[in-house]
mmCIF file of C-alpha atoms in Angstrom:
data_model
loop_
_atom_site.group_PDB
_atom_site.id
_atom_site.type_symbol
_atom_site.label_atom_id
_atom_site.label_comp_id
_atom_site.label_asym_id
_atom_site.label_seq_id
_atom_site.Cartn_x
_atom_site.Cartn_y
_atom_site.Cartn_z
ATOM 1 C CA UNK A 203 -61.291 26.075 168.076
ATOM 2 C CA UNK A 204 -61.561 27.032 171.497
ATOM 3 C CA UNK A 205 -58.839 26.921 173.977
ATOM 4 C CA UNK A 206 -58.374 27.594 177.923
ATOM 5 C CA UNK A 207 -55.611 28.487 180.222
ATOM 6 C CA UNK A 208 -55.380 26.978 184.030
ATOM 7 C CA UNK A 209 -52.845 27.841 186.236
ATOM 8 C CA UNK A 210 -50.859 24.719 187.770
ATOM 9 C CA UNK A 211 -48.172 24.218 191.045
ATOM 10 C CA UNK A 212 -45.257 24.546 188.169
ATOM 11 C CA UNK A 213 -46.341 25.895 184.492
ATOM 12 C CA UNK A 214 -49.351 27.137 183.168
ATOM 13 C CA UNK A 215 -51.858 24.417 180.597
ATOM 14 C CA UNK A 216 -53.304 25.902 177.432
ATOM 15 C CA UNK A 217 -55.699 23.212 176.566
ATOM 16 C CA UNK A 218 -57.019 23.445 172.959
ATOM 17 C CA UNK A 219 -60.550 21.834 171.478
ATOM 18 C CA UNK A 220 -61.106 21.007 167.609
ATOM 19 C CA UNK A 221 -58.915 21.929 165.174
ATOM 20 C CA UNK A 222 -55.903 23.698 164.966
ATOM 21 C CA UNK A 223 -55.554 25.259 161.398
ATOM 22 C CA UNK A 224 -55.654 28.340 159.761
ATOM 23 C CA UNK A 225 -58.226 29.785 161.354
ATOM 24 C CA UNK A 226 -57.251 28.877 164.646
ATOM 25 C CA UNK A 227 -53.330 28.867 164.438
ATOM 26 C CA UNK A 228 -53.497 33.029 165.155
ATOM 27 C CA UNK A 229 -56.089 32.468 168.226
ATOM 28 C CA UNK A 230 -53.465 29.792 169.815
ATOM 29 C CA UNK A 231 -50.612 32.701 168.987
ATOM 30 C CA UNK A 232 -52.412 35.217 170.886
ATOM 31 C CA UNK A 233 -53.558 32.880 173.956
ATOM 32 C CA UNK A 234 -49.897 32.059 174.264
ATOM 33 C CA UNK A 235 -48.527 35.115 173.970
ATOM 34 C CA UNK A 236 -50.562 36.432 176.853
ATOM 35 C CA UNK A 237 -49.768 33.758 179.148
ATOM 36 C CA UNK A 238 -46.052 34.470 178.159
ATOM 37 C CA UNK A 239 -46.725 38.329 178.615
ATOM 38 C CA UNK A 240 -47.770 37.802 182.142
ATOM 39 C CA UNK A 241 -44.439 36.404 183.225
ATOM 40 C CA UNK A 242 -45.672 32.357 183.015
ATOM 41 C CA UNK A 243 -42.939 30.693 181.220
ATOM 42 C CA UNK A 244 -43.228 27.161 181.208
ATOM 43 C CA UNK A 245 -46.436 26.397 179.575
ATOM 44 C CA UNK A 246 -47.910 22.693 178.381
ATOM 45 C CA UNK A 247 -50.420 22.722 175.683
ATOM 46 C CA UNK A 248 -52.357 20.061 176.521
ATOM 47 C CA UNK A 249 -53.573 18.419 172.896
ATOM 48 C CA UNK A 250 -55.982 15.480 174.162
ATOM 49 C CA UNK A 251 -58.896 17.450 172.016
ATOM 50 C CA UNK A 252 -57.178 18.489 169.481
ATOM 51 C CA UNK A 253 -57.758 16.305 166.675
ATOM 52 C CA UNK A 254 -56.649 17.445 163.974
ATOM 53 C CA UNK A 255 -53.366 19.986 163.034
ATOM 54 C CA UNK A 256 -51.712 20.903 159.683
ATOM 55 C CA UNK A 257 -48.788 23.105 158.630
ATOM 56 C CA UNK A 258 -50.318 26.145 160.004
ATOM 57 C CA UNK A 259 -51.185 24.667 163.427
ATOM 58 C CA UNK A 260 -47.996 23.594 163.503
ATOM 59 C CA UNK A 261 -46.217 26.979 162.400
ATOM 60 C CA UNK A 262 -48.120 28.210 165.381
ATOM 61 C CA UNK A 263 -46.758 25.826 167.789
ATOM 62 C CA UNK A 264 -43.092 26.792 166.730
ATOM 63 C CA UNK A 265 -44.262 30.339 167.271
ATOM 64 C CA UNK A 266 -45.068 29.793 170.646
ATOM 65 C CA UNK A 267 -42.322 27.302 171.446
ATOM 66 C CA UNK A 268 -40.024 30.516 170.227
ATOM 67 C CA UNK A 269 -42.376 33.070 172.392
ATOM 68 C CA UNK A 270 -41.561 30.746 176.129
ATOM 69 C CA UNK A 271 -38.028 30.434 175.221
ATOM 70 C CA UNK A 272 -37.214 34.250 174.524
ATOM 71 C CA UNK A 273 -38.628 34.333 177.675
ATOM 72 C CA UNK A 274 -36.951 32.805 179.046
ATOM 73 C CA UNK A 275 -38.938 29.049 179.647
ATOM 74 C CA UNK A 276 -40.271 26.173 177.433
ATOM 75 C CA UNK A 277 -43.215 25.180 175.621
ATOM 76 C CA UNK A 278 -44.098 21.309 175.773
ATOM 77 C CA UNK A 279 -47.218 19.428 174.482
ATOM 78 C CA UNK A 280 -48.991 16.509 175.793
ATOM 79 C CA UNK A 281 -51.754 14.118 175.024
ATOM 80 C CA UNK A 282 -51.464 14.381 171.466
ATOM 81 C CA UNK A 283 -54.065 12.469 168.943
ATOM 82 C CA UNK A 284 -52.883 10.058 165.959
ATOM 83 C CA UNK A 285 -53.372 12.967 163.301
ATOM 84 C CA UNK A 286 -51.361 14.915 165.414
ATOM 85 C CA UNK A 287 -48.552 13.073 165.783
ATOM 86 C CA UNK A 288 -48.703 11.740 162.447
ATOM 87 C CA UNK A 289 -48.023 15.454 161.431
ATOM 88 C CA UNK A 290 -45.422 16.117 164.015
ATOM 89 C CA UNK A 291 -43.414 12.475 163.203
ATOM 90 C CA UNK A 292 -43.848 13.388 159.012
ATOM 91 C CA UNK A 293 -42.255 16.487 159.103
ATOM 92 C CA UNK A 294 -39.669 15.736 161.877
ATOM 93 C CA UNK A 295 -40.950 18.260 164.381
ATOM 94 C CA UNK A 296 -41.332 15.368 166.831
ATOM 95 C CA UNK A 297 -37.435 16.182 167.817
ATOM 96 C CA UNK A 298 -38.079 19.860 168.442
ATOM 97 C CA UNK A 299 -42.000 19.273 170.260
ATOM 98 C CA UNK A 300 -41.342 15.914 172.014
ATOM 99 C CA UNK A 301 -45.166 14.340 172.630
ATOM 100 C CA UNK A 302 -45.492 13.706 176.362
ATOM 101 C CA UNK A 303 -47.836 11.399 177.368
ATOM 102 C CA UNK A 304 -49.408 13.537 180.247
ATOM 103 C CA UNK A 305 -49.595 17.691 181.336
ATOM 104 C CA UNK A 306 -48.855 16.913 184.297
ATOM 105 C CA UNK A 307 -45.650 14.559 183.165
ATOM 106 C CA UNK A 308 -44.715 17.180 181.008
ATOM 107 C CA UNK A 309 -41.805 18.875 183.017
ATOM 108 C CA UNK A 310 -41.808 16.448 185.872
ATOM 109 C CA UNK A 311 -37.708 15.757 184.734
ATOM 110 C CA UNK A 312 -36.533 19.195 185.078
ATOM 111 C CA UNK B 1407 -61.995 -1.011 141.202
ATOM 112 C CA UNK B 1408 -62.504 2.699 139.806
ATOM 113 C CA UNK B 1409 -66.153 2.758 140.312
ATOM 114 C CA UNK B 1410 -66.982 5.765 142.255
ATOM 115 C CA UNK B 1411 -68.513 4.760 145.630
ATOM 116 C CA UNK B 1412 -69.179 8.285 147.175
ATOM 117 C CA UNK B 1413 -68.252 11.805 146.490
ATOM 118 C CA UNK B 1414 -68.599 15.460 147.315
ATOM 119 C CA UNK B 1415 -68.499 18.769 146.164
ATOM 120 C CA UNK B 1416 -67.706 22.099 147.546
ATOM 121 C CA UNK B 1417 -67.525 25.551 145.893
ATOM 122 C CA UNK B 1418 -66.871 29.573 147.998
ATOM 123 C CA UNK B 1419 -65.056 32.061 148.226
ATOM 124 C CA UNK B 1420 -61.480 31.234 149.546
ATOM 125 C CA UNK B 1421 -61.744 32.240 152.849
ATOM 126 C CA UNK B 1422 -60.134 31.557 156.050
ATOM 127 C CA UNK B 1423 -63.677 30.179 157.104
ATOM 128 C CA UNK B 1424 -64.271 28.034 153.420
ATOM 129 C CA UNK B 1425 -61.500 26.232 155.113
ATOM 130 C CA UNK B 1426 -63.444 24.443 158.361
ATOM 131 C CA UNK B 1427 -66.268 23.713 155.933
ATOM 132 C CA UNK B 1428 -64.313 22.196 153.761
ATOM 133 C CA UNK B 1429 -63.628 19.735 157.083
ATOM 134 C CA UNK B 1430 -66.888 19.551 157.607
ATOM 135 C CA UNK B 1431 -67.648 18.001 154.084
ATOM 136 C CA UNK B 1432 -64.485 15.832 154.573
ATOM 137 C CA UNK B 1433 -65.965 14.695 158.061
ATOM 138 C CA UNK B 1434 -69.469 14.072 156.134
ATOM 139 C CA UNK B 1435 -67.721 11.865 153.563
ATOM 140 C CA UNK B 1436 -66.214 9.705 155.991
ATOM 141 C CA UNK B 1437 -69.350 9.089 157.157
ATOM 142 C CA UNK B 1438 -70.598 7.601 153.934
ATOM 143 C CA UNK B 1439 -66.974 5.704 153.294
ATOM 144 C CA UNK B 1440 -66.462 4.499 156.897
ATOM 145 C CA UNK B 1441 -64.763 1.550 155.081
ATOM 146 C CA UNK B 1442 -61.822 3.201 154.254
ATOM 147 C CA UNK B 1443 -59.265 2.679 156.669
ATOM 148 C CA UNK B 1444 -58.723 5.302 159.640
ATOM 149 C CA UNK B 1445 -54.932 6.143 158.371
ATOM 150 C CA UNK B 1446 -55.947 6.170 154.798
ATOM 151 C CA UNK B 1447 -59.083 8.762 155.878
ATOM 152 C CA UNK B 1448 -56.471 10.956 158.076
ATOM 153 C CA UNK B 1449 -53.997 11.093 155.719
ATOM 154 C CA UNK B 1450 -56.346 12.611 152.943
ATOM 155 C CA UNK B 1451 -58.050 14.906 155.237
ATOM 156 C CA UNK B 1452 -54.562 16.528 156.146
ATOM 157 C CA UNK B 1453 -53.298 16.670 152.427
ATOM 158 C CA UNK B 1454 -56.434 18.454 150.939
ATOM 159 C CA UNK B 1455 -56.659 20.634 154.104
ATOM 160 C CA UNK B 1456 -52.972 21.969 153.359
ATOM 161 C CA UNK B 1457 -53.664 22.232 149.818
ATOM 162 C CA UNK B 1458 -57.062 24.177 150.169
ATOM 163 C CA UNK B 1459 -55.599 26.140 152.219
ATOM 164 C CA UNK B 1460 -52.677 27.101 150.218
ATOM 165 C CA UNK B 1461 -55.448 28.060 148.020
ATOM 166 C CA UNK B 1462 -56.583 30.351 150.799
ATOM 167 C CA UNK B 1463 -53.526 32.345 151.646
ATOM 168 C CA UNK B 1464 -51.156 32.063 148.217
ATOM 169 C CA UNK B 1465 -53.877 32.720 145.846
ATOM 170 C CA UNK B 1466 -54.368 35.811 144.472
ATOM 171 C CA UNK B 1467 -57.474 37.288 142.623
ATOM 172 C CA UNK B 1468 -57.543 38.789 139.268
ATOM 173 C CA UNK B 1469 -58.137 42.588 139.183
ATOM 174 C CA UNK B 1470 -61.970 42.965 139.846
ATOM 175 C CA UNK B 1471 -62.415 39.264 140.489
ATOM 176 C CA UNK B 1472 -63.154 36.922 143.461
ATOM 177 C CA UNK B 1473 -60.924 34.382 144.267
ATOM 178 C CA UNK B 1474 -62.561 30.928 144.572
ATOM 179 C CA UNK B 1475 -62.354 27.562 146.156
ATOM 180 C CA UNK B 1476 -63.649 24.746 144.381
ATOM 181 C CA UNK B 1477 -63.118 20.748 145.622
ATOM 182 C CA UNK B 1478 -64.214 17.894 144.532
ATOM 183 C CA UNK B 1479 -63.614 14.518 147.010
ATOM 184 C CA UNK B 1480 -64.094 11.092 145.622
ATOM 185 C CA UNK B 1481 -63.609 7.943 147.124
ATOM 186 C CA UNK B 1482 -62.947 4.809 144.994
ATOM 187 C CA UNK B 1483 -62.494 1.035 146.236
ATOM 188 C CA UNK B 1484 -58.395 1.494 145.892
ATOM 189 C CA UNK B 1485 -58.056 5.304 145.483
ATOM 190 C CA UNK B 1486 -58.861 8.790 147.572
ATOM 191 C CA UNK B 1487 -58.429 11.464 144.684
ATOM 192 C CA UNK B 1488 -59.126 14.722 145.562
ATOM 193 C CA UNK B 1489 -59.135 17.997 142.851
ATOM 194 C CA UNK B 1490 -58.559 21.619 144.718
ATOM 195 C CA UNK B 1491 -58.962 24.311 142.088
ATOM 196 C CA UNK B 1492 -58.071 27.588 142.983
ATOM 197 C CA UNK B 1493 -60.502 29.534 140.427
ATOM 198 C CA UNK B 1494 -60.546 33.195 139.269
ATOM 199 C CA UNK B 1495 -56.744 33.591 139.958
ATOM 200 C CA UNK B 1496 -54.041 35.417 138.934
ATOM 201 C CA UNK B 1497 -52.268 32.541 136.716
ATOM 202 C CA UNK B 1498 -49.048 31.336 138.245
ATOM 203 C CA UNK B 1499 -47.229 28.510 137.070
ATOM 204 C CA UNK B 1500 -44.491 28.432 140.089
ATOM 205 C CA UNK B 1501 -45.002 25.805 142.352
ATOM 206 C CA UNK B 1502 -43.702 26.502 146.326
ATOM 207 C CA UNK B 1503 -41.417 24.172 147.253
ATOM 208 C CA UNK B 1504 -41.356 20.339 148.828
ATOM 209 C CA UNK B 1505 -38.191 20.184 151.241
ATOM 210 C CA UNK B 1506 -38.647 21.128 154.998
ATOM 211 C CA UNK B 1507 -37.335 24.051 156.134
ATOM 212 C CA UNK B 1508 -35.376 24.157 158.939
ATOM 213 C CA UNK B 1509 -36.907 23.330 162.450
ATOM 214 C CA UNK B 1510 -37.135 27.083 163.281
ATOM 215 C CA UNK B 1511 -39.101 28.130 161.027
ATOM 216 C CA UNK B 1512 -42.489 28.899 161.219
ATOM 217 C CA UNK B 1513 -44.147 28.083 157.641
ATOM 218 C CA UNK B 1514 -42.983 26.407 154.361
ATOM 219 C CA UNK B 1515 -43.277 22.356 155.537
ATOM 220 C CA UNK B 1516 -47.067 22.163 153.475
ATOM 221 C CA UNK B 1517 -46.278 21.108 150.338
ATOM 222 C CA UNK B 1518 -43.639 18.309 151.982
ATOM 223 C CA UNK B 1519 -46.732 17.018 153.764
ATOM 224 C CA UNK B 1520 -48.780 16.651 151.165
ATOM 225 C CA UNK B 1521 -45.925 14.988 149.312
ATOM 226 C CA UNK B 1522 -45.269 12.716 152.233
ATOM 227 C CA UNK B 1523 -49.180 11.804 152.514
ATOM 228 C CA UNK B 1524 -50.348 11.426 148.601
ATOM 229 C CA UNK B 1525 -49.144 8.621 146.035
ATOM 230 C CA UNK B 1526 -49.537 11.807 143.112
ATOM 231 C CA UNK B 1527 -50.024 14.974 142.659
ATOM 232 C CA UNK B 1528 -50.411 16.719 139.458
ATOM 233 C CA UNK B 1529 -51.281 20.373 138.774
ATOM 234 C CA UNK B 1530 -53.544 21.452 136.004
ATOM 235 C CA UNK B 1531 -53.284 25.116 134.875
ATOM 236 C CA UNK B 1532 -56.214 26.329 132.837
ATOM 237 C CA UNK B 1533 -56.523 29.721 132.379
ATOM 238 C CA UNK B 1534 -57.546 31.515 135.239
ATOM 239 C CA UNK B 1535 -58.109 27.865 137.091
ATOM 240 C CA UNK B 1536 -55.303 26.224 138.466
ATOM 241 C CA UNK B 1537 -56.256 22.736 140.007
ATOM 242 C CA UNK B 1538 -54.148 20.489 142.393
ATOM 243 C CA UNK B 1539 -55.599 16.648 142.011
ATOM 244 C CA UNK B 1540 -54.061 14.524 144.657
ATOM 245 C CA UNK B 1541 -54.263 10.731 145.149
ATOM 246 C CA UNK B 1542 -53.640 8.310 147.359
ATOM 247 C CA UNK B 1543 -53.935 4.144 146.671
ATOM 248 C CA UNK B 1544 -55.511 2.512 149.875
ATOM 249 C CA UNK B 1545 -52.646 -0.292 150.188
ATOM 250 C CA UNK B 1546 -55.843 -2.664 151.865
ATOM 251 C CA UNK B 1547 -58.488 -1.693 149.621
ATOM 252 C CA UNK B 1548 -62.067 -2.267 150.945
#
């Protein structure tokens, strides 16, 4: 999986491409965890090429979720596929990682 | 409606990497049974990813042995089944368990998945092979 960072006006977007399991749930931990360390806080992983996640992918998201809120901010996704959200809805996730339909949409209510 | 209409095999080490190949094979049987309904196909992918991969990271090798991944895919007209053996293990009869954990927590919701996604799931201990077969019915069969 391969993943990249771009700074916006209000958070920073971690996109990620191909598929977020076990091998790449500890590269998504580290990529977040340095956009956390240098003092960006509200992040939006932006999921429109992720297609595919499973319980380790998604142990990683609640790691970094965990990460931006020590820190003081928030972790929201966007874009997400149909196996994504299939995951997310099956094992009731979708209340703590709310799918928004856009990055930029993400924390347009706050 | 149990005649076998394509099917795969795939044997390594149980690796972190065994893991995307595995996808890869699962990606290359789709191709061959692009009949079977997209949520039926996503559905199975996801349960014997989680399963294979429990393989991965729970199993554990016996003394002076190499762990192993074997799986065998194979699409029927009205069933997925899938069989995940976990070969050259340590045996271990415990299973991990199917409720979610709470929302905070950062593993443990696997084996609920699979539950949620397959119509069985039986375990087969044999020795130093332990296999997981999973099924699912196709509710629109092709």
């Amino acid at each position: 999986m391969r993943f990249s960072t771009e700074q916006k006006d209000s958070y920073t977007e971690v996109s990620g491409t191909g598929r977020l399991n076990m091998v790449a749930a500890p590269k998504l931990r580290e990529v977040v965890g340095e956009v956390v360390s240098a003092g960006n806080k509200r992040i939006v992983l932006n999921m429109l090429a992720t297609d595919f996640i499973d319980s380790s992918g998604l142990g990683a998201l609640i790691g970094c979720l965990k990460m931006a809120r020590q820190a003081g901010g928030d972790l929201r996704i966007a874009c997400v596929q149909p196996q994504v959200k299939m995951v997310l809805e099956l094992t009731s996730m979708n209340r703590v990682l709310t799918p928004h339909a856009t990055a930029e949409g993400a924390f347009s209510n706050d | 409606m149990t005649e076998v209409l394509a099917q795969r095999a795939y044997q390594a080490p149980a690796t972190p990497e065994a893991i995307d190949e595995l996808h890869t094979e699962l990606d290359r049987i789709w191709e061959v049974a692009s009949f079977i309904p997209e949520l039926d196909q996503m559905a199975f992918t996801t349960a014997v990813i989680e399963s294979a991969s429990n393989v991965v990271q729970h199993g554990v090798a016996v003394p002076g042995g190499e762990l192993r991944l074997g799986v065998t895919l194979t699409v029927m007209a009205s069933v997925l089944q899938a069989r995940i053996s976990e070969i050259g293990a340590v045996p271990s009869p415990e299973m991990p368990s199917a409720s979610l954990p709470d929302d905070d927590e950062e593993s443990g919701r696997g084996l609920a998945l699979i539950e949620a996604l397959m119509t069985t799931i039986t375990v087969e201990l044999r020795g130093e092979t332990k296999t997981w077969v999973l099924s699912r019915e196709i509710e629109t069969p092709a």
